[in-house]
Amino acid sequence: MVYEIMKYGDEVLRRESTPVAEVTDEIRQLAADMLETMYAAQGVGLAAEQVGRTERICVIDVPHDAEKPEWAEFNAAIPMPLVLVNPEVTSLEGVQRDDEGCLSFPGIYAKISRGEKVVFSYTDLEGKRRSATAGGLLARAVQHETDHLFGVTMIDKMSQLQRMSIAGKLRRLRDHA
Ligand code: ZN
């Protein structure tokens, strides 16, 4: 099932998610539907809030060929797609500043600073706690999606000046939410 994607202005994007107590068939179905929704929208990540849900779960699929070669190699052991239940960023290293977009902010791209490498832990769909280290675009996606689960979106990571430069686009999105 393909969900409607919530856009900037929808109050659910500001909500903090609720930790998933147990990985049930309902959670597995939600993950499958979120992946279907993400692929239909040609995104590389999607968090529950973006489909109007508040379970602490996000999905990511960053193609290895979208990464710079050194990060493609670094991330090679991480299988895609990733379904992260109750994800937690445990450490960040380095800084990368690059264009970032979001399915809830269609047409808006901005340079956002993120950790270059991220160590994160999560529960998989079998209910097993795992941890992984990612770099590059995948590290950016993990930080972006985990932020969503705490009600934080990419505009919170922008400077005042960046926000001013997209104020008109934001207004139009909000008026259609
Ligand atoms: Zn997003």
mmCIF file of C-alpha atoms and ligand atoms in Angstrom:
data_model
loop_
_atom_site.group_PDB
_atom_site.id
_atom_site.type_symbol
_atom_site.label_atom_id
_atom_site.label_comp_id
_atom_site.label_asym_id
_atom_site.label_seq_id
_atom_site.Cartn_x
_atom_site.Cartn_y
_atom_site.Cartn_z
ATOM 1 C CA MET A 1 0.000 0.000 0.000
ATOM 2 C CA VAL A 2 1.294 3.410 -0.984
ATOM 3 C CA TYR A 3 0.745 6.087 1.646
ATOM 4 C CA GLU A 4 0.186 9.760 1.014
ATOM 5 C CA ILE A 5 3.340 11.656 1.998
ATOM 6 C CA MET A 6 2.844 14.434 4.537
ATOM 7 C CA LYS A 7 4.291 17.762 3.459
ATOM 8 C CA TYR A 8 5.802 20.669 5.343
ATOM 9 C CA GLY A 9 3.064 22.361 7.379
ATOM 10 C CA ASP A 10 1.495 19.101 8.529
ATOM 11 C CA GLU A 11 1.656 18.957 12.307
ATOM 12 C CA VAL A 12 2.585 15.258 12.396
ATOM 13 C CA LEU A 13 6.076 16.122 11.079
ATOM 14 C CA ARG A 14 6.734 17.874 14.385
ATOM 15 C CA ARG A 15 5.713 14.939 16.516
ATOM 16 C CA GLU A 16 8.145 12.706 18.369
ATOM 17 C CA SER A 17 7.621 9.040 17.577
ATOM 18 C CA THR A 18 6.820 6.335 20.106
ATOM 19 C CA PRO A 19 9.353 3.518 20.504
ATOM 20 C CA VAL A 20 8.179 0.207 19.051
ATOM 21 C CA ALA A 21 7.675 -2.226 21.948
ATOM 22 C CA GLU A 22 7.740 -5.362 19.818
ATOM 23 C CA VAL A 23 8.292 -6.127 16.136
ATOM 24 C CA THR A 24 4.968 -7.633 15.112
ATOM 25 C CA ASP A 25 3.426 -8.502 11.748
ATOM 26 C CA GLU A 26 1.762 -5.064 11.822
ATOM 27 C CA ILE A 27 5.186 -3.413 12.111
ATOM 28 C CA ARG A 28 6.553 -5.584 9.283
ATOM 29 C CA GLN A 29 3.574 -4.589 7.133
ATOM 30 C CA LEU A 30 4.128 -0.913 7.953
ATOM 31 C CA ALA A 31 7.793 -1.265 6.942
ATOM 32 C CA ALA A 32 6.817 -2.917 3.641
ATOM 33 C CA ASP A 33 4.270 -0.170 2.920
ATOM 34 C CA MET A 34 6.780 2.547 3.791
ATOM 35 C CA LEU A 35 9.324 1.019 1.401
ATOM 36 C CA GLU A 36 6.685 0.854 -1.343
ATOM 37 C CA THR A 37 5.784 4.503 -0.680
ATOM 38 C CA MET A 38 9.442 5.580 -0.703
ATOM 39 C CA TYR A 39 10.177 3.796 -3.990
ATOM 40 C CA ALA A 40 7.008 5.181 -5.610
ATOM 41 C CA ALA A 41 8.197 8.689 -4.685
ATOM 42 C CA GLN A 42 11.770 7.915 -5.800
ATOM 43 C CA GLY A 43 13.185 8.790 -2.393
ATOM 44 C CA VAL A 44 16.138 7.244 -0.576
ATOM 45 C CA GLY A 45 14.629 7.448 2.911
ATOM 46 C CA LEU A 46 11.283 7.767 4.662
ATOM 47 C CA ALA A 47 10.268 8.072 8.317
ATOM 48 C CA ALA A 48 6.936 7.081 9.882
ATOM 49 C CA GLU A 49 5.857 10.687 10.519
ATOM 50 C CA GLN A 50 6.051 11.323 6.779
ATOM 51 C CA VAL A 51 3.199 8.882 6.240
ATOM 52 C CA GLY A 52 1.240 10.175 9.208
ATOM 53 C CA ARG A 53 2.322 7.422 11.622
ATOM 54 C CA THR A 54 4.105 7.743 14.939
ATOM 55 C CA GLU A 55 5.814 4.369 15.383
ATOM 56 C CA ARG A 56 9.586 4.812 15.715
ATOM 57 C CA ILE A 57 10.552 3.322 12.362
ATOM 58 C CA CYS A 58 12.235 4.520 9.200
ATOM 59 C CA VAL A 59 13.346 2.966 5.925
ATOM 60 C CA ILE A 60 16.381 3.781 3.795
ATOM 61 C CA ASP A 61 17.668 2.618 0.433
ATOM 62 C CA VAL A 62 20.718 4.500 -0.772
ATOM 63 C CA PRO A 63 22.010 2.813 -3.940
ATOM 64 C CA HIS A 64 25.719 2.014 -3.644
ATOM 65 C CA ASP A 65 26.316 3.672 -7.025
ATOM 66 C CA ALA A 66 24.937 6.970 -5.665
ATOM 67 C CA GLU A 67 27.837 7.116 -3.218
ATOM 68 C CA LYS A 68 31.289 8.483 -3.864
ATOM 69 C CA PRO A 69 33.487 5.405 -4.548
ATOM 70 C CA GLU A 70 35.296 5.498 -1.192
ATOM 71 C CA TRP A 71 31.980 5.487 0.703
ATOM 72 C CA ALA A 72 30.429 2.860 -1.561
ATOM 73 C CA GLU A 73 33.221 0.560 -0.470
ATOM 74 C CA PHE A 74 32.926 1.640 3.169
ATOM 75 C CA ASN A 75 29.168 0.916 3.191
ATOM 76 C CA ALA A 76 29.329 -2.263 1.096
ATOM 77 C CA ALA A 77 28.605 -4.591 4.042
ATOM 78 C CA ILE A 78 25.336 -2.850 4.883
ATOM 79 C CA PRO A 79 22.470 -4.557 3.048
ATOM 80 C CA MET A 80 19.814 -2.411 1.366
ATOM 81 C CA PRO A 81 17.054 -1.653 1.937
ATOM 82 C CA LEU A 82 17.498 -0.825 5.615
ATOM 83 C CA VAL A 83 14.533 -0.938 7.957
ATOM 84 C CA LEU A 84 15.427 0.737 11.242
ATOM 85 C CA VAL A 85 13.161 0.152 14.217
ATOM 86 C CA ASN A 86 13.973 2.302 17.258
ATOM 87 C CA PRO A 87 17.161 3.664 15.643
ATOM 88 C CA GLU A 88 19.678 5.526 17.725
ATOM 89 C CA VAL A 89 22.689 7.495 16.536
ATOM 90 C CA THR A 90 25.451 6.582 18.969
ATOM 91 C CA SER A 91 28.320 8.605 17.515
ATOM 92 C CA LEU A 92 29.208 11.002 14.732
ATOM 93 C CA GLU A 93 32.602 11.678 13.232
ATOM 94 C CA GLY A 94 33.785 14.343 10.773
ATOM 95 C CA VAL A 95 31.638 16.812 8.849
ATOM 96 C CA GLN A 96 30.158 16.688 5.356
ATOM 97 C CA ARG A 97 28.274 19.564 3.758
ATOM 98 C CA ASP A 98 26.211 18.744 0.720
ATOM 99 C CA ASP A 99 22.833 19.140 -0.931
ATOM 100 C CA GLU A 100 19.978 17.519 0.922
ATOM 101 C CA GLY A 101 16.333 17.078 0.020
ATOM 102 C CA CYS A 102 13.258 15.552 1.657
ATOM 103 C CA LEU A 103 10.052 14.006 0.314
ATOM 104 C CA SER A 104 8.124 16.280 2.706
ATOM 105 C CA PHE A 105 9.788 19.351 1.147
ATOM 106 C CA PRO A 106 9.342 18.717 -2.593
ATOM 107 C CA GLY A 107 11.453 20.992 -4.794
ATOM 108 C CA ILE A 108 13.606 22.219 -1.921
ATOM 109 C CA TYR A 109 17.307 21.402 -1.734
ATOM 110 C CA ALA A 110 19.843 23.000 0.560
ATOM 111 C CA LYS A 111 23.409 22.506 1.700
ATOM 112 C CA ILE A 112 23.195 20.846 5.108
ATOM 113 C CA SER A 113 26.078 19.931 7.394
ATOM 114 C CA ARG A 114 26.009 16.392 8.761
ATOM 115 C CA GLY A 115 28.422 13.977 10.346
ATOM 116 C CA GLU A 116 30.567 12.270 7.735
ATOM 117 C CA LYS A 117 30.447 8.934 9.518
ATOM 118 C CA VAL A 118 27.746 7.667 11.819
ATOM 119 C CA VAL A 119 27.578 4.755 14.222
ATOM 120 C CA PHE A 120 23.982 3.733 14.815
ATOM 121 C CA SER A 121 22.014 0.961 16.421
ATOM 122 C CA TYR A 122 18.556 -0.310 15.598
ATOM 123 C CA THR A 123 16.219 -3.263 15.881
ATOM 124 C CA ASP A 124 15.722 -5.270 12.694
ATOM 125 C CA LEU A 125 12.485 -6.900 11.498
ATOM 126 C CA GLU A 126 13.345 -10.105 13.344
ATOM 127 C CA GLY A 127 13.471 -8.125 16.574
ATOM 128 C CA LYS A 128 17.252 -8.360 16.856
ATOM 129 C CA ARG A 129 19.282 -5.362 18.026
ATOM 130 C CA ARG A 130 22.093 -4.511 15.609
ATOM 131 C CA SER A 131 24.614 -1.778 15.070
ATOM 132 C CA ALA A 132 26.424 -0.492 12.002
ATOM 133 C CA THR A 133 28.788 2.225 10.840
ATOM 134 C CA ALA A 134 28.009 4.151 7.660
ATOM 135 C CA GLY A 135 29.627 7.016 5.788
ATOM 136 C CA GLY A 136 28.799 9.484 3.036
ATOM 137 C CA LEU A 137 25.268 9.678 1.658
ATOM 138 C CA LEU A 138 24.085 6.713 3.723
ATOM 139 C CA ALA A 139 25.365 8.415 6.891
ATOM 140 C CA ARG A 140 23.458 11.539 5.833
ATOM 141 C CA ALA A 141 20.273 9.511 5.276
ATOM 142 C CA VAL A 142 20.533 7.818 8.683
ATOM 143 C CA GLN A 143 20.879 11.208 10.403
ATOM 144 C CA HIS A 144 18.059 12.785 8.361
ATOM 145 C CA GLU A 145 15.587 9.931 8.992
ATOM 146 C CA THR A 146 16.450 9.568 12.676
ATOM 147 C CA ASP A 147 15.852 13.314 13.067
ATOM 148 C CA HIS A 148 12.339 12.898 11.597
ATOM 149 C CA LEU A 149 11.526 10.389 14.339
ATOM 150 C CA PHE A 150 12.130 13.153 16.889
ATOM 151 C CA GLY A 151 10.117 15.795 15.037
ATOM 152 C CA VAL A 152 13.206 17.435 13.523
ATOM 153 C CA THR A 153 13.258 18.263 9.810
ATOM 154 C CA MET A 154 15.925 19.584 7.453
ATOM 155 C CA ILE A 155 14.848 23.209 7.881
ATOM 156 C CA ASP A 156 15.904 22.964 11.529
ATOM 157 C CA LYS A 157 19.419 22.281 10.236
ATOM 158 C CA MET A 158 19.467 25.348 7.966
ATOM 159 C CA SER A 159 20.885 28.758 8.732
ATOM 160 C CA GLN A 160 18.596 31.766 9.076
ATOM 161 C CA LEU A 161 19.797 32.955 5.681
ATOM 162 C CA GLN A 162 19.046 29.612 4.015
ATOM 163 C CA ARG A 163 15.559 29.616 5.522
ATOM 164 C CA MET A 164 14.945 33.144 4.282
ATOM 165 C CA SER A 165 16.010 32.186 0.769
ATOM 166 C CA ILE A 166 13.353 29.441 0.602
ATOM 167 C CA ALA A 167 10.648 31.295 2.554
ATOM 168 C CA GLY A 168 8.391 31.657 -0.499
ATOM 169 C CA LYS A 169 8.603 27.950 -1.366
ATOM 170 C CA LEU A 170 7.921 27.013 2.254
ATOM 171 C CA ARG A 171 4.879 29.262 2.360
ATOM 172 C CA ARG A 172 3.453 27.674 -0.775
ATOM 173 C CA LEU A 173 4.018 24.158 0.646
ATOM 174 C CA ARG A 174 2.419 25.073 3.956
ATOM 175 C CA ASP A 175 -0.616 26.621 2.266
ATOM 176 C CA HIS A 176 -1.228 23.331 0.451
ATOM 177 C CA ALA A 177 -0.673 21.082 3.463
HETATM 178 ZN ZN ZN B 1 12.921 13.877 5.143
#
